[in-house]
Amino acid sequence: MNIAIGCDHGGFDLKKALIPILEQAGHSVVDLGCFAEESVDYPDFADRVCAAIGERRCQRGILICGTGIGMSIAANRHRHVRAALCHESFTARMGREHNDANVLCLGARVLGTALAQEIVKVWLAAEFAGGRHLRRIEMMG
Ligand code: RB5
C-alpha cells in the first residue's frame, strides 16, 4: 500500500530507520518531511500526511515526533483521520482491529528503534474487525 510518513526534528532519525522496513515489506513510501534535523513545527507535517490520506494518494500514514503526542493531537483534528499514538504492540494491533486507525503516531524519544519497527509491523499487519466497531467509528462522523 501507499504509506505517507512525516516527522518533526524529534522524529527525524526514527523516520529514517522506519522507511527501509516499510519498503522491504513491499510498501510504497511517500516521505513528506521533514528532511533535516533543524527545528520545525509538527502540525505542518501532520497536515501533509493527513492531506495525502484525504486525497487518497496514500491509504495509511505514520507520524513521528518526540513523544508522538503533538502529532496525534494535530492528526486527529482531521475528520477523515483516526490517529493512534502507540508505545507498544498491543495498542498498535487494537488500534487497527477496533479503531481502524489510519495513522500511527510514534514518539521517537519514548521508543527504541527496534520496538518502533515492531509496532509498525504489527500495525500494518492487523485488520479492522468491523461490526460493532464500525458503528462506533461511524458515530464520530
Ligand atoms: C519537539 O521538541 C517536541 O515538542 C515534539 O517533537 C513533540 O514531542 C511534541 O509533541
mmCIF file of C-alpha atoms and ligand atoms in Angstrom:
data_model
loop_
_atom_site.group_PDB
_atom_site.id
_atom_site.type_symbol
_atom_site.label_atom_id
_atom_site.label_comp_id
_atom_site.label_asym_id
_atom_site.label_seq_id
_atom_site.Cartn_x
_atom_site.Cartn_y
_atom_site.Cartn_z
ATOM 1 C CA MET A 1 0.000 0.000 0.000
ATOM 2 C CA ASN A 2 0.989 3.647 -0.226
ATOM 3 C CA ILE A 3 2.110 4.940 3.139
ATOM 4 C CA ALA A 4 2.699 8.619 3.865
ATOM 5 C CA ILE A 5 5.310 9.292 6.504
ATOM 6 C CA GLY A 6 6.139 12.538 8.258
ATOM 7 C CA CYS A 7 8.087 13.741 11.250
ATOM 8 C CA ASP A 8 9.427 16.773 13.007
ATOM 9 C CA HIS A 9 13.051 17.192 14.097
ATOM 10 C CA GLY A 10 12.406 14.962 17.120
ATOM 11 C CA GLY A 11 11.339 12.100 14.855
ATOM 12 C CA PHE A 12 13.809 12.605 12.032
ATOM 13 C CA ASP A 13 16.219 9.780 12.910
ATOM 14 C CA LEU A 14 13.449 7.289 13.624
ATOM 15 C CA LYS A 15 11.750 8.120 10.334
ATOM 16 C CA LYS A 16 14.987 7.266 8.533
ATOM 17 C CA ALA A 17 15.099 3.934 10.376
ATOM 18 C CA LEU A 18 11.482 3.039 9.527
ATOM 19 C CA ILE A 19 11.435 3.780 5.802
ATOM 20 C CA PRO A 20 13.631 0.781 4.815
ATOM 21 C CA ILE A 21 11.437 -1.557 6.874
ATOM 22 C CA LEU A 22 8.360 -0.318 5.047
ATOM 23 C CA GLU A 23 9.982 -0.611 1.645
ATOM 24 C CA GLN A 24 11.353 -4.080 2.365
ATOM 25 C CA ALA A 25 7.790 -5.125 3.206
ATOM 26 C CA GLY A 26 6.729 -4.032 -0.280
ATOM 27 C CA HIS A 27 5.049 -0.744 0.580
ATOM 28 C CA SER A 28 5.419 2.447 -1.391
ATOM 29 C CA VAL A 29 6.555 5.195 0.986
ATOM 30 C CA VAL A 30 5.732 8.842 0.386
ATOM 31 C CA ASP A 31 8.125 10.828 2.566
ATOM 32 C CA LEU A 32 6.582 14.214 3.323
ATOM 33 C CA GLY A 33 9.393 15.520 5.538
ATOM 34 C CA CYS A 34 10.931 16.939 7.458
ATOM 35 C CA PHE A 35 14.205 16.346 5.656
ATOM 36 C CA ALA A 36 16.762 17.738 8.109
ATOM 37 C CA GLU A 37 17.407 17.981 11.833
ATOM 38 C CA GLU A 38 16.591 21.682 12.153
ATOM 39 C CA SER A 39 13.709 22.550 14.406
ATOM 40 C CA VAL A 40 10.338 22.534 12.645
ATOM 41 C CA ASP A 41 6.692 22.599 13.712
ATOM 42 C CA TYR A 42 4.982 19.209 13.896
ATOM 43 C CA PRO A 43 1.497 20.415 12.810
ATOM 44 C CA ASP A 44 2.861 21.214 9.341
ATOM 45 C CA PHE A 45 3.914 17.608 8.818
ATOM 46 C CA ALA A 46 0.796 16.127 10.368
ATOM 47 C CA ASP A 47 -1.218 18.220 7.912
ATOM 48 C CA ARG A 48 0.828 16.967 4.949
ATOM 49 C CA VAL A 49 0.342 13.316 5.863
ATOM 50 C CA CYS A 50 -3.362 13.767 6.607
ATOM 51 C CA ALA A 51 -3.829 15.565 3.287
ATOM 52 C CA ALA A 52 -2.197 12.667 1.430
ATOM 53 C CA ILE A 53 -4.732 10.318 3.012
ATOM 54 C CA GLY A 54 -7.660 12.670 2.402
ATOM 55 C CA GLU A 55 -6.693 12.991 -1.262
ATOM 56 C CA ARG A 56 -6.406 9.180 -1.440
ATOM 57 C CA ARG A 57 -2.777 9.346 -2.545
ATOM 58 C CA CYS A 58 -1.993 7.154 0.478
ATOM 59 C CA GLN A 59 -4.026 4.620 2.434
ATOM 60 C CA ARG A 60 -2.163 4.992 5.710
ATOM 61 C CA GLY A 61 0.123 7.428 7.456
ATOM 62 C CA ILE A 62 2.883 7.340 10.044
ATOM 63 C CA LEU A 63 3.774 10.442 12.060
ATOM 64 C CA ILE A 64 6.738 10.745 14.390
ATOM 65 C CA CYS A 65 7.677 13.475 16.827
ATOM 66 C CA GLY A 66 9.458 13.429 20.166
ATOM 67 C CA THR A 67 6.598 11.966 22.163
ATOM 68 C CA GLY A 68 4.037 11.307 19.442
ATOM 69 C CA ILE A 69 1.579 13.454 21.368
ATOM 70 C CA GLY A 70 1.750 16.587 19.249
ATOM 71 C CA MET A 71 1.400 14.592 16.057
ATOM 72 C CA SER A 72 -1.598 12.679 17.398
ATOM 73 C CA ILE A 73 -3.346 15.861 18.513
ATOM 74 C CA ALA A 74 -2.702 17.516 15.154
ATOM 75 C CA ALA A 75 -3.691 14.475 13.084
ATOM 76 C CA ASN A 76 -6.943 13.873 14.936
ATOM 77 C CA ARG A 77 -8.153 17.367 14.042
ATOM 78 C CA HIS A 78 -8.711 15.995 10.528
ATOM 79 C CA ARG A 79 -12.148 14.405 10.290
ATOM 80 C CA HIS A 80 -11.064 11.595 7.975
ATOM 81 C CA VAL A 81 -8.158 10.601 10.227
ATOM 82 C CA ARG A 82 -8.153 8.207 13.147
ATOM 83 C CA ALA A 83 -4.674 8.540 14.606
ATOM 84 C CA ALA A 84 -3.423 6.124 17.257
ATOM 85 C CA LEU A 85 -0.465 7.002 19.477
ATOM 86 C CA CYS A 86 1.203 3.702 20.316
ATOM 87 C CA HIS A 87 4.118 2.894 22.576
ATOM 88 C CA GLU A 88 3.778 -0.882 22.346
ATOM 89 C CA SER A 89 2.420 -3.570 20.049
ATOM 90 C CA PHE A 90 -0.876 -4.343 21.787
ATOM 91 C CA THR A 91 -2.326 -0.882 21.280
ATOM 92 C CA ALA A 92 -0.986 -0.874 17.725
ATOM 93 C CA ARG A 93 -2.946 -4.047 16.965
ATOM 94 C CA MET A 94 -6.059 -2.889 18.782
ATOM 95 C CA GLY A 95 -5.841 0.484 17.088
ATOM 96 C CA ARG A 96 -6.348 -1.324 13.794
ATOM 97 C CA GLU A 97 -8.800 -4.014 14.922
ATOM 98 C CA HIS A 98 -11.116 -1.812 16.983
ATOM 99 C CA ASN A 99 -10.458 1.737 15.802
ATOM 100 C CA ASP A 100 -9.482 1.296 12.153
ATOM 101 C CA ALA A 101 -6.637 3.709 12.835
ATOM 102 C CA ASN A 102 -5.362 5.002 9.504
ATOM 103 C CA VAL A 103 -2.497 6.950 11.080
ATOM 104 C CA LEU A 104 0.083 5.626 13.527
ATOM 105 C CA CYS A 105 1.841 8.130 15.774
ATOM 106 C CA LEU A 106 5.150 7.290 17.398
ATOM 107 C CA GLY A 107 7.320 9.017 19.976
ATOM 108 C CA ALA A 108 10.957 8.820 18.977
ATOM 109 C CA ARG A 109 12.086 9.927 22.446
ATOM 110 C CA VAL A 110 9.956 7.207 24.018
ATOM 111 C CA LEU A 111 10.719 4.225 21.811
ATOM 112 C CA GLY A 112 13.859 2.417 20.798
ATOM 113 C CA THR A 113 14.250 1.771 17.096
ATOM 114 C CA ALA A 114 13.609 -1.972 17.336
ATOM 115 C CA LEU A 115 10.381 -1.502 19.288
ATOM 116 C CA ALA A 116 9.192 1.184 16.875
ATOM 117 C CA GLN A 117 9.841 -1.140 13.943
ATOM 118 C CA GLU A 118 7.917 -3.921 15.685
ATOM 119 C CA ILE A 119 4.979 -1.591 16.385
ATOM 120 C CA VAL A 120 4.880 -0.572 12.729
ATOM 121 C CA LYS A 121 4.915 -4.195 11.564
ATOM 122 C CA VAL A 122 2.083 -5.157 13.920
ATOM 123 C CA TRP A 123 0.018 -2.097 12.970
ATOM 124 C CA LEU A 124 0.393 -2.802 9.245
ATOM 125 C CA ALA A 125 -0.485 -6.479 9.595
ATOM 126 C CA ALA A 126 -3.614 -6.044 11.699
ATOM 127 C CA GLU A 127 -7.044 -5.760 10.046
ATOM 128 C CA PHE A 128 -10.098 -3.774 11.108
ATOM 129 C CA ALA A 129 -12.639 -6.099 12.735
ATOM 130 C CA GLY A 130 -15.731 -4.116 11.631
ATOM 131 C CA GLY A 131 -19.097 -4.980 13.204
ATOM 132 C CA ARG A 132 -19.789 -3.035 16.394
ATOM 133 C CA HIS A 133 -16.513 -1.215 15.947
ATOM 134 C CA LEU A 134 -17.671 0.186 12.603
ATOM 135 C CA ARG A 135 -20.831 1.528 14.260
ATOM 136 C CA ARG A 136 -18.729 3.332 16.845
ATOM 137 C CA ILE A 137 -16.467 4.855 14.238
ATOM 138 C CA GLU A 138 -19.486 5.992 12.238
ATOM 139 C CA MET A 139 -20.839 7.686 15.363
ATOM 140 C CA MET A 140 -17.813 10.012 15.211
ATOM 141 C CA GLY A 141 -18.631 11.102 11.659
HETATM 142 C C1 RB5 B 1 9.815 18.982 19.874
HETATM 143 O O1 RB5 B 1 10.772 19.408 20.778
HETATM 144 C C2 RB5 B 1 8.708 18.213 20.578
HETATM 145 O O2 RB5 B 1 7.943 19.078 21.344
HETATM 146 C C3 RB5 B 1 7.862 17.471 19.571
HETATM 147 O O3 RB5 B 1 8.673 16.602 18.856
HETATM 148 C C4 RB5 B 1 6.759 16.611 20.141
HETATM 149 O O4 RB5 B 1 7.231 15.771 21.142
HETATM 150 C C5 RB5 B 1 5.532 17.317 20.547
HETATM 151 O O5 RB5 B 1 4.542 16.678 20.924
#
